[in-house]
mmCIF file of C-alpha atoms (C1' of nucleotides) in Angstrom:
data_model
loop_
_atom_site.group_PDB
_atom_site.id
_atom_site.type_symbol
_atom_site.label_atom_id
_atom_site.label_comp_id
_atom_site.label_asym_id
_atom_site.label_seq_id
_atom_site.Cartn_x
_atom_site.Cartn_y
_atom_site.Cartn_z
ATOM 1 C CA UNK A 17 59.005 124.610 131.816
ATOM 2 C CA UNK A 18 62.257 124.740 133.836
ATOM 3 C CA UNK A 19 60.615 124.305 137.227
ATOM 4 C CA UNK A 20 58.368 121.537 135.879
ATOM 5 C CA UNK A 21 61.332 119.550 134.584
ATOM 6 C CA UNK A 22 63.250 119.649 137.850
ATOM 7 C CA UNK A 23 60.086 118.784 139.761
ATOM 8 C CA UNK A 24 59.399 115.729 137.594
ATOM 9 C CA UNK A 25 63.013 114.669 137.866
ATOM 10 C CA UNK A 26 63.272 115.064 141.638
ATOM 11 C CA UNK A 27 60.013 113.171 142.171
ATOM 12 C CA UNK A 28 61.433 110.336 140.096
ATOM 13 C CA UNK A 29 64.725 110.495 142.029
ATOM 14 C CA UNK A 30 62.926 110.296 145.372
ATOM 15 C CA UNK A 31 61.454 106.981 144.247
ATOM 16 C CA UNK A 32 64.326 105.532 142.221
ATOM 17 C CA UNK A 33 67.651 106.894 143.495
ATOM 18 C CA UNK A 34 70.370 104.259 143.521
ATOM 19 C CA UNK A 35 71.878 103.332 146.859
ATOM 20 C CA UNK A 36 75.578 104.028 146.382
ATOM 21 C CA UNK A 37 78.333 103.898 149.021
ATOM 22 C CA UNK A 38 79.320 107.554 148.582
ATOM 23 C CA UNK A 39 75.820 108.946 148.901
ATOM 24 C CA UNK A 40 74.441 110.460 152.132
ATOM 25 C CA UNK A 41 73.544 108.054 154.887
ATOM 26 C CA UNK A 42 69.912 108.018 156.048
ATOM 27 C CA UNK A 43 69.236 110.974 158.322
ATOM 28 C CA UNK A 44 72.240 112.927 157.096
ATOM 29 C CA UNK A 45 71.423 115.768 154.709
ATOM 30 C CA UNK A 46 74.843 115.950 153.085
ATOM 31 C CA UNK A 47 77.501 113.281 152.513
ATOM 32 C CA UNK A 48 81.154 113.495 153.614
ATOM 33 C CA UNK A 49 83.057 115.807 151.197
ATOM 34 C CA UNK A 50 86.063 113.465 151.240
ATOM 35 C CA UNK A 51 83.952 110.538 150.093
ATOM 36 C CA UNK A 52 82.189 112.651 147.486
ATOM 37 C CA UNK A 53 85.476 113.959 146.088
ATOM 38 C CA UNK A 54 87.085 110.512 146.062
ATOM 39 C CA UNK A 55 84.087 108.930 144.339
ATOM 40 C CA UNK A 56 83.849 111.702 141.754
ATOM 41 C CA UNK A 57 87.511 111.354 140.798
ATOM 42 C CA UNK A 58 87.196 107.573 140.582
ATOM 43 C CA UNK A 59 84.050 107.921 138.482
ATOM 44 C CA UNK A 60 85.717 110.110 135.861
ATOM 45 C CA UNK A 61 85.313 108.114 132.633
ATOM 46 C CA UNK A 62 84.750 105.008 134.742
ATOM 47 C CA UNK A 63 81.648 102.929 135.444
ATOM 48 C CA UNK A 64 79.992 102.622 138.845
ATOM 49 C CA UNK A 65 80.556 98.859 138.775
ATOM 50 C CA UNK A 66 84.295 99.283 138.292
ATOM 51 C CA UNK A 67 84.562 101.972 140.982
ATOM 52 C CA UNK A 68 82.718 100.259 143.825
ATOM 53 C CA UNK A 69 85.455 97.836 144.991
ATOM 54 C CA UNK A 70 88.141 100.535 144.704
ATOM 55 C CA UNK A 71 86.047 103.001 146.689
ATOM 56 C CA UNK A 72 85.532 100.405 149.400
ATOM 57 C CA UNK A 73 89.252 99.574 149.507
ATOM 58 C CA UNK A 74 90.358 103.225 149.596
ATOM 59 C CA UNK A 75 87.917 104.343 152.283
ATOM 60 C CA UNK A 76 88.739 101.333 154.448
ATOM 61 C CA UNK A 77 92.475 101.908 154.175
ATOM 62 C CA UNK A 78 92.309 105.722 154.209
ATOM 63 C CA UNK A 79 89.086 106.772 155.982
ATOM 64 C CA UNK A 80 89.854 110.502 155.943
ATOM 65 C CA UNK A 81 91.553 112.985 153.660
ATOM 66 C CA UNK A 82 94.230 113.412 156.343
ATOM 67 C CA UNK A 83 94.978 109.690 156.229
ATOM 68 C CA UNK A 84 95.223 109.777 152.444
ATOM 69 C CA UNK A 85 97.445 112.858 152.600
ATOM 70 C CA UNK A 86 99.853 110.979 154.885
ATOM 71 C CA UNK A 87 100.106 107.947 152.584
ATOM 72 C CA UNK A 88 103.206 107.367 150.412
ATOM 73 C CA UNK A 89 102.375 108.150 146.795
ATOM 74 C CA UNK A 90 103.485 104.717 145.613
ATOM 75 C CA UNK A 91 101.002 103.055 147.964
ATOM 76 C CA UNK A 92 98.171 105.104 146.473
ATOM 77 C CA UNK A 93 99.337 104.377 142.924
ATOM 78 C CA UNK A 94 99.455 100.646 143.673
ATOM 79 C CA UNK A 95 95.966 100.773 145.182
ATOM 80 C CA UNK A 96 94.717 102.554 142.040
ATOM 81 C CA UNK A 97 96.209 99.900 139.726
ATOM 82 C CA UNK A 98 93.625 98.553 137.296
ATOM 83 C CA UNK A 99 91.366 101.586 137.445
ATOM 84 C CA UNK A 100 93.174 103.456 134.660
ATOM 85 C CA UNK A 101 93.902 107.113 133.909
ATOM 86 C CA UNK A 102 96.682 107.167 136.476
ATOM 87 C CA UNK A 103 97.076 110.944 136.442
ATOM 88 C CA UNK A 104 93.967 110.805 138.617
ATOM 89 C CA UNK A 105 95.887 108.954 141.314
ATOM 90 C CA UNK A 106 98.883 111.261 141.076
ATOM 91 C CA UNK A 107 96.593 114.287 141.393
ATOM 92 C CA UNK A 108 94.608 112.611 144.155
ATOM 93 C CA UNK A 109 97.650 112.559 146.416
ATOM 94 C CA UNK A 110 98.504 116.177 145.612
ATOM 95 C CA UNK A 111 94.945 117.307 146.263
ATOM 96 C CA UNK A 112 94.695 115.372 149.522
ATOM 97 C CA UNK A 113 97.884 117.007 150.786
ATOM 98 C CA UNK A 114 96.623 120.439 149.721
ATOM 99 C CA UNK A 115 93.378 119.900 151.611
ATOM 100 C CA UNK A 116 95.248 118.647 154.669
ATOM 101 C CA UNK A 117 97.404 121.782 154.565
ATOM 102 C CA UNK A 118 94.307 123.969 154.263
ATOM 103 C CA UNK A 119 92.818 122.266 157.298
ATOM 104 C CA UNK A 120 89.457 121.578 155.678
ATOM 105 C CA UNK A 121 87.847 120.921 152.321
ATOM 106 C CA UNK A 122 87.289 123.979 150.117
ATOM 107 C CA UNK A 123 83.522 124.549 150.087
ATOM 108 C CA UNK A 124 82.984 126.619 146.959
ATOM 109 C CA UNK A 125 83.140 125.628 143.324
ATOM 110 C CA UNK A 126 85.787 128.262 142.663
ATOM 111 C CA UNK A 127 88.096 127.054 145.438
ATOM 112 C CA UNK A 128 87.533 123.382 144.630
ATOM 113 C CA UNK A 129 88.546 124.112 141.046
ATOM 114 C CA UNK A 130 92.037 125.005 142.305
ATOM 115 C CA UNK A 131 92.719 121.470 143.506
ATOM 116 C CA UNK A 132 94.647 119.275 141.056
ATOM 117 C CA UNK A 133 92.390 116.841 139.216
ATOM 118 C CA UNK A 134 89.231 118.873 139.751
ATOM 119 C CA UNK A 135 87.985 120.321 136.487
ATOM 120 C CA UNK A 136 84.714 122.029 135.671
ATOM 121 C CA UNK A 137 82.626 118.921 136.205
ATOM 122 C CA UNK A 138 84.140 117.609 139.419
ATOM 123 C CA UNK A 139 84.317 120.990 141.140
ATOM 124 C CA UNK A 140 80.654 121.621 140.341
ATOM 125 C CA UNK A 141 79.647 118.113 141.414
ATOM 126 C CA UNK A 142 81.412 118.329 144.785
ATOM 127 C CA UNK A 143 80.045 121.827 145.438
ATOM 128 C CA UNK A 144 76.508 120.646 144.723
ATOM 129 C CA UNK A 145 76.564 117.178 146.277
ATOM 130 C CA UNK A 146 78.750 117.729 149.340
ATOM 131 C CA UNK A 147 77.907 121.380 150.071
ATOM 132 C CA UNK A 148 74.423 121.827 148.637
ATOM 133 C CA UNK A 149 75.434 124.723 146.435
ATOM 134 C CA UNK A 150 73.725 125.464 143.156
ATOM 135 C CA UNK A 151 76.134 124.559 140.359
ATOM 136 C CA UNK A 152 75.907 123.596 136.712
ATOM 137 C CA UNK A 153 76.948 119.953 136.765
ATOM 138 C CA UNK A 154 77.516 118.590 133.278
ATOM 139 C CA UNK A 155 78.947 115.151 132.645
ATOM 140 C CA UNK A 156 78.376 112.793 129.709
ATOM 141 C CA UNK A 157 75.026 111.700 131.155
ATOM 142 C CA UNK A 158 73.788 115.266 131.476
ATOM 143 C CA UNK A 159 75.059 116.073 127.993
ATOM 144 C CA UNK A 160 72.975 113.258 126.589
ATOM 145 C CA UNK A 161 69.845 113.978 128.638
ATOM 146 C CA UNK A 162 69.897 117.712 127.886
ATOM 147 C CA UNK A 163 70.717 117.327 124.197
ATOM 148 C CA UNK A 164 67.637 115.102 123.890
ATOM 149 C CA UNK A 165 65.396 117.122 126.200
ATOM 150 C CA UNK A 166 65.977 120.276 124.161
ATOM 151 C CA UNK A 167 66.525 118.515 120.805
ATOM 152 C CA UNK A 168 69.969 120.076 120.384
ATOM 153 C CA UNK A 169 71.161 118.789 117.023
ATOM 154 C CA UNK A 170 74.520 120.496 116.635
ATOM 155 C CA UNK A 171 77.301 117.882 116.991
ATOM 156 C CA UNK A 172 79.666 117.524 119.928
ATOM 157 C CA UNK A 173 81.861 119.134 121.003
ATOM 158 C CA UNK A 174 80.432 122.370 119.595
ATOM 159 C CA UNK A 175 77.038 121.857 121.236
ATOM 160 C CA UNK A 176 78.511 121.914 124.753
ATOM 161 C CA UNK A 177 77.982 125.634 125.213
ATOM 162 C CA UNK A 178 74.264 125.290 124.467
ATOM 163 C CA UNK A 179 74.035 122.240 126.732
ATOM 164 C CA UNK A 180 75.587 124.169 129.600
ATOM 165 C CA UNK A 181 73.152 127.042 129.151
ATOM 166 C CA UNK A 182 70.180 124.686 128.974
ATOM 167 C CA UNK A 183 71.331 122.812 132.084
ATOM 168 C CA UNK A 184 71.707 126.099 133.939
ATOM 169 C CA UNK A 185 68.146 126.979 132.908
ATOM 170 C CA UNK A 186 66.600 123.850 134.445
ATOM 171 C CA UNK A 187 68.786 123.554 137.567
ATOM 172 C CA UNK A 188 66.738 124.372 140.698
ATOM 173 C CA UNK A 189 67.949 126.612 143.517
ATOM 174 C CA UNK A 190 67.353 123.947 146.148
ATOM 175 C CA UNK A 191 68.370 120.281 146.306
ATOM 176 C CA UNK A 192 71.387 121.009 144.109
ATOM 177 C CA UNK A 193 73.092 117.693 144.812
ATOM 178 C CA UNK A 194 69.957 115.641 144.312
ATOM 179 C CA UNK A 195 69.241 117.346 141.006
ATOM 180 C CA UNK A 196 72.745 116.669 139.700
ATOM 181 C CA UNK A 197 72.686 113.053 140.782
ATOM 182 C CA UNK A 198 69.161 112.596 139.471
ATOM 183 C CA UNK A 199 70.246 113.781 136.020
ATOM 184 C CA UNK A 200 73.133 111.334 136.082
ATOM 185 C CA UNK A 201 71.007 108.452 137.357
ATOM 186 C CA UNK A 202 68.466 109.162 134.639
ATOM 187 C CA UNK A 203 71.189 109.176 132.012
ATOM 188 C CA UNK A 204 72.719 105.924 133.203
ATOM 189 C CA UNK A 205 69.520 103.935 133.682
ATOM 190 C CA UNK A 206 66.767 105.452 131.471
ATOM 191 C CA UNK A 207 68.146 107.927 128.961
ATOM 192 C CA UNK A 208 70.944 105.576 127.930
ATOM 193 C CA UNK A 209 73.219 106.072 124.947
ATOM 194 C CA UNK A 210 71.975 103.270 122.697
ATOM 195 C CA UNK A 211 68.476 102.393 123.807
ATOM 196 C CA UNK A 212 66.661 105.103 125.756
ATOM 197 C CA UNK A 213 63.690 103.751 127.697
ATOM 198 C CA UNK A 214 61.355 106.641 126.993
ATOM 199 C CA UNK A 215 58.286 104.782 128.246
ATOM 200 C CA UNK A 216 59.830 104.724 131.726
ATOM 201 C CA UNK A 217 61.156 108.282 131.615
ATOM 202 C CA UNK A 218 59.763 110.891 134.006
ATOM 203 C CA UNK A 219 60.599 113.577 131.436
ATOM 204 C CA UNK A 220 58.916 111.964 128.447
ATOM 205 C CA UNK A 221 56.228 114.645 128.268
ATOM 206 C CA UNK A 222 58.860 117.381 128.579
ATOM 207 C CA UNK A 223 61.224 115.969 125.966
ATOM 208 C CA UNK A 224 61.536 117.782 122.658
ATOM 209 C CA UNK A 225 63.779 115.081 121.247
ATOM 210 C CA UNK A 226 61.051 112.538 121.923
ATOM 211 C CA UNK A 227 58.400 114.761 120.369
ATOM 212 C CA UNK A 228 60.445 115.499 117.256
ATOM 213 C CA UNK A 229 61.660 112.015 116.442
ATOM 214 C CA UNK A 230 64.278 109.549 117.656
ATOM 215 C CA UNK A 231 66.119 110.794 120.756
ATOM 216 C CA UNK A 232 68.627 107.942 120.455
ATOM 217 C CA UNK A 233 70.235 109.875 117.596
ATOM 218 C CA UNK A 234 71.232 112.669 120.006
ATOM 219 C CA UNK A 235 73.711 113.996 120.825
ATOM 220 C CA UNK A 236 75.460 113.867 117.454
ATOM 221 C CA UNK A 237 79.085 112.798 117.854
ATOM 222 C CA UNK A 238 82.148 113.275 115.697
ATOM 223 C CA UNK A 239 83.458 110.096 114.032
ATOM 224 C CA UNK A 240 86.225 108.415 116.016
ATOM 225 C CA UNK A 241 89.746 107.927 114.769
ATOM 226 C CA UNK A 242 91.241 104.510 114.297
ATOM 227 C CA UNK A 243 93.872 103.215 116.692
ATOM 228 C CA UNK A 244 97.376 102.345 115.468
ATOM 229 C CA UNK A 245 98.858 99.004 116.544
ATOM 230 C CA UNK A 246 102.309 99.274 118.131
ATOM 231 C CA UNK A 247 104.888 96.596 118.899
ATOM 232 C CA UNK A 248 106.868 96.373 122.099
ATOM 233 C CA UNK A 249 108.808 94.023 124.339
ATOM 234 C CA UNK A 250 108.836 93.481 128.073
ATOM 235 C CA UNK A 251 111.249 91.390 130.098
ATOM 236 C CA UNK A 252 110.564 89.020 132.956
ATOM 237 C CA UNK A 253 113.750 88.845 135.022
ATOM 238 C CA UNK A 254 113.475 86.367 137.874
ATOM 239 C CA UNK A 255 115.850 85.466 140.690
ATOM 240 C CA UNK A 256 115.337 83.736 144.036
ATOM 241 C CA UNK A 257 111.568 83.890 143.904
ATOM 242 C CA UNK A 258 111.473 87.572 142.967
ATOM 243 C CA UNK A 259 110.944 89.531 139.762
ATOM 244 C CA UNK A 260 112.654 92.750 138.741
ATOM 245 C CA UNK A 261 110.186 95.660 138.658
ATOM 246 C CA UNK A 262 110.774 99.263 137.704
ATOM 247 C CA UNK A 263 108.705 102.365 138.345
ATOM 248 C CA UNK A 264 107.654 104.322 135.280
ATOM 249 C CA UNK A 265 108.722 107.941 135.249
ATOM 250 C CA UNK A 266 106.821 111.112 134.596
ATOM 251 C CA UNK A 267 103.251 112.003 133.760
ATOM 252 C CA UNK A 268 102.883 110.079 130.510
ATOM 253 C CA UNK A 269 101.555 106.565 129.885
ATOM 254 C CA UNK A 270 101.266 104.658 133.168
ATOM 255 C CA UNK A 271 103.499 107.290 134.793
ATOM 256 C CA UNK A 272 104.277 106.507 138.429
ATOM 257 C CA UNK A 273 103.196 102.877 138.122
ATOM 258 C CA UNK A 274 105.279 99.782 138.794
ATOM 259 C CA UNK A 275 106.003 97.853 135.626
ATOM 260 C CA UNK A 276 108.164 95.267 133.928
ATOM 261 C CA UNK A 277 111.205 96.721 132.168
ATOM 262 C CA UNK A 278 110.316 97.308 128.519
ATOM 263 C CA UNK A 279 111.782 98.671 125.293
ATOM 264 C CA UNK A 280 110.189 102.104 125.195
ATOM 265 C CA UNK A 281 107.080 101.443 123.091
ATOM 266 C CA UNK A 282 104.606 104.312 122.952
ATOM 267 C CA UNK A 283 101.544 105.622 121.148
ATOM 268 C CA UNK A 284 103.912 107.223 118.640
ATOM 269 C CA UNK A 285 105.897 104.137 117.690
ATOM 270 C CA UNK A 286 107.335 100.715 118.369
ATOM 271 C CA UNK A 287 109.913 99.916 121.038
ATOM 272 C CA UNK A 288 113.611 99.471 120.257
ATOM 273 C CA UNK A 289 113.696 95.755 121.033
ATOM 274 C CA UNK A 290 116.840 96.269 123.127
ATOM 275 C CA UNK A 291 116.891 94.215 126.356
ATOM 276 C CA UNK A 292 117.976 95.846 129.658
ATOM 277 C CA UNK A 293 120.715 93.306 130.384
ATOM 278 C CA UNK A 294 122.867 90.821 128.494
ATOM 279 C CA UNK A 295 121.834 87.200 128.460
ATOM 280 C CA UNK A 296 119.839 84.451 126.914
ATOM 281 C CA UNK A 297 116.159 85.299 126.499
ATOM 282 C CA UNK A 298 113.374 82.795 126.271
ATOM 283 C CA UNK A 299 110.277 83.768 124.299
ATOM 284 C CA UNK A 300 107.115 83.403 126.380
ATOM 285 C CA UNK A 301 104.572 84.757 123.926
ATOM 286 C CA UNK A 302 102.676 87.950 123.339
ATOM 287 C CA UNK A 303 99.879 89.856 125.031
ATOM 288 C CA UNK A 304 97.550 92.295 123.303
ATOM 289 C CA UNK A 305 96.239 95.332 125.092
ATOM 290 C CA UNK A 306 94.147 98.212 123.822
ATOM 291 C CA UNK A 307 94.616 101.626 125.388
ATOM 292 C CA UNK A 308 92.451 104.676 124.806
ATOM 293 C CA UNK A 309 94.253 105.773 121.655
ATOM 294 C CA UNK A 310 96.358 102.839 120.429
ATOM 295 C CA UNK A 311 96.756 99.078 120.684
ATOM 296 C CA UNK A 312 99.897 97.290 121.780
ATOM 297 C CA UNK A 313 101.272 93.872 120.967
ATOM 298 C CA UNK A 314 103.722 93.209 123.755
ATOM 299 C CA UNK A 315 106.167 90.337 123.347
ATOM 300 C CA UNK A 316 107.307 88.911 126.681
ATOM 301 C CA UNK A 317 110.730 87.337 127.172
ATOM 302 C CA UNK A 318 112.231 85.713 130.254
ATOM 303 C CA UNK A 319 115.774 85.455 131.540
ATOM 304 C CA UNK A 320 116.547 82.572 133.873
ATOM 305 C CA UNK A 321 120.113 83.457 134.880
ATOM 306 C CA UNK A 322 120.141 87.216 135.177
ATOM 307 C CA UNK A 323 122.596 89.675 136.535
ATOM 308 C CA UNK A 324 121.459 92.708 138.508
ATOM 309 C CA UNK A 325 120.019 95.270 136.042
ATOM 310 C CA UNK A 326 121.762 98.646 136.159
ATOM 311 C CA UNK A 327 118.596 100.644 135.825
ATOM 312 C CA UNK A 328 116.789 101.565 139.070
ATOM 313 C CA UNK A 329 114.291 99.013 140.226
ATOM 314 C CA UNK A 330 113.492 96.468 142.898
ATOM 315 C CA UNK A 331 113.289 92.725 143.351
ATOM 316 C CA UNK A 332 109.651 92.058 144.091
ATOM 317 C CA UNK A 333 108.658 88.752 145.783
ATOM 318 C CA UNK A 334 106.508 86.621 143.499
ATOM 319 C CA UNK A 335 104.243 85.564 146.357
ATOM 320 C CA UNK A 336 103.307 89.229 146.890
ATOM 321 C CA UNK A 337 102.969 90.208 143.238
ATOM 322 C CA UNK A 338 99.341 91.248 143.686
ATOM 323 C CA UNK A 339 100.456 94.002 146.027
ATOM 324 C CA UNK A 340 102.846 95.468 143.463
ATOM 325 C CA UNK A 341 99.968 97.234 141.744
ATOM 326 C CA UNK A 342 100.843 96.432 138.156
ATOM 327 C CA UNK A 343 98.625 98.162 135.601
ATOM 328 C CA UNK A 344 96.582 95.764 133.501
ATOM 329 C CA UNK A 345 99.014 95.528 130.578
ATOM 330 C CA UNK A 346 101.819 94.292 132.829
ATOM 331 C CA UNK A 347 99.467 92.165 134.905
ATOM 332 C CA UNK A 348 98.672 90.348 131.658
ATOM 333 C CA UNK A 349 102.384 89.943 130.914
ATOM 334 C CA UNK A 350 103.001 88.650 134.447
ATOM 335 C CA UNK A 351 100.174 86.158 134.077
ATOM 336 C CA UNK A 352 101.764 84.891 130.886
ATOM 337 C CA UNK A 353 105.166 84.538 132.550
ATOM 338 C CA UNK A 354 103.812 82.765 135.595
ATOM 339 C CA UNK A 355 101.858 80.341 133.414
ATOM 340 C CA UNK A 356 104.877 79.493 131.246
ATOM 341 C "C1'" DT B 1303 90.866 122.930 119.572
ATOM 342 C "C1'" DA B 1304 92.508 118.543 119.669
ATOM 343 C "C1'" DA B 1305 95.383 115.057 121.540
ATOM 344 C "C1'" DT B 1306 96.649 112.421 125.475
ATOM 345 C "C1'" DC B 1307 95.532 109.377 128.974
ATOM 346 C "C1'" DG B 1308 93.110 103.023 130.781
ATOM 347 C "C1'" DT B 1309 90.027 99.906 131.730
ATOM 348 C "C1'" DG B 1310 86.146 96.792 132.009
ATOM 349 C "C1'" DG B 1311 81.059 96.502 131.558
ATOM 350 C "C1'" DG B 1312 77.527 95.638 128.348
ATOM 351 C "C1'" DC B 1313 75.597 94.445 124.159
ATOM 352 C "C1'" DT C 1500 83.617 88.921 119.791
ATOM 353 C "C1'" DG C 1501 84.643 93.403 118.753
ATOM 354 C "C1'" DC C 1502 83.068 97.690 119.569
ATOM 355 C "C1'" DC C 1503 80.843 101.539 122.143
ATOM 356 C "C1'" DC C 1504 80.974 103.788 126.033
ATOM 357 C "C1'" DA C 1505 81.739 105.860 130.809
ATOM 358 C "C1'" DA C 1506 80.198 110.803 137.179
ATOM 359 C "C1'" DG C 1507 86.821 114.275 132.434
ATOM 360 C "C1'" DA C 1508 91.304 116.721 133.318
ATOM 361 C "C1'" DT C 1509 95.187 118.548 131.377
ATOM 362 C "C1'" DT C 1510 98.095 120.635 128.080
#
DNA sequence: TAATCGTGGGC
DNA sequence: TGCCCAAGATT
């Protein structure tokens, strides 16, 4: 059974593999570990369509891990703006510098796992794809494919242990990277979450979920919690064709990113409403933004005759605002201010 | 174990 | 249009 499944899958992959920028070039057996690592981090909880332009921009600007390691962190954060989950960018810089110090990329799953931002999935994926090593690569696609293939009906997250064991059982000893990517391609294009296209699936005859009933019902997921709606304020302080930007501290929400000064809103509660400087504030309106675990209604106010804020920050030229790397929430607020 | 941490594509 | 979801890691 196990060997048959991987054979069917790899035959399908040979005919239908997607052509993606981080995959091996024709004639090269294995792709560049730097490009594999970078793509895998960008792809964490992020769609291929969203990643493509960022991958192109990063690899053009920083073609090697040494180049990325030499970059100022704030440049990398700004380049990551809009992609989300900014701890990935903070860890990316740390990992690049660690690799540069080592002199070369770690080439085992165990050593890769030591790099910041590489968890069980990413370490296994890089080991398999970039170094051809057998590894158990389990992402959300593989979870779905395997839960259906073996008709695993226990709900997530409890079923993950069984999924890992089942994946290990069907993973071949050769073509480790192709197998992992084939499972993910199958999950993203055929064995999709809502509407699996079983008639096109190379594993239809092997699939217990298909034989037993409706594979779309697997894997069973826990009900999701509702998101609270928080209130906050942000301030647009403009002088001589420049706007006052701050850099958010720490490792929490949008940590390390440039931003408008705000009133301390968070997932836990509303902001204080207290402005950063004295003065007359003009109401510009409100932007709504939904994060992973809460929604925010951000009221934007503008000051036309400001003093220099006391808090650390910088006057950023309006004609270069795109380069500031504002995360999407503050890009929305900036758009509102510039349209007012 | 469960919460935290973003965003945009696709339906 | 609102909601589901995605090549998860970290604490």
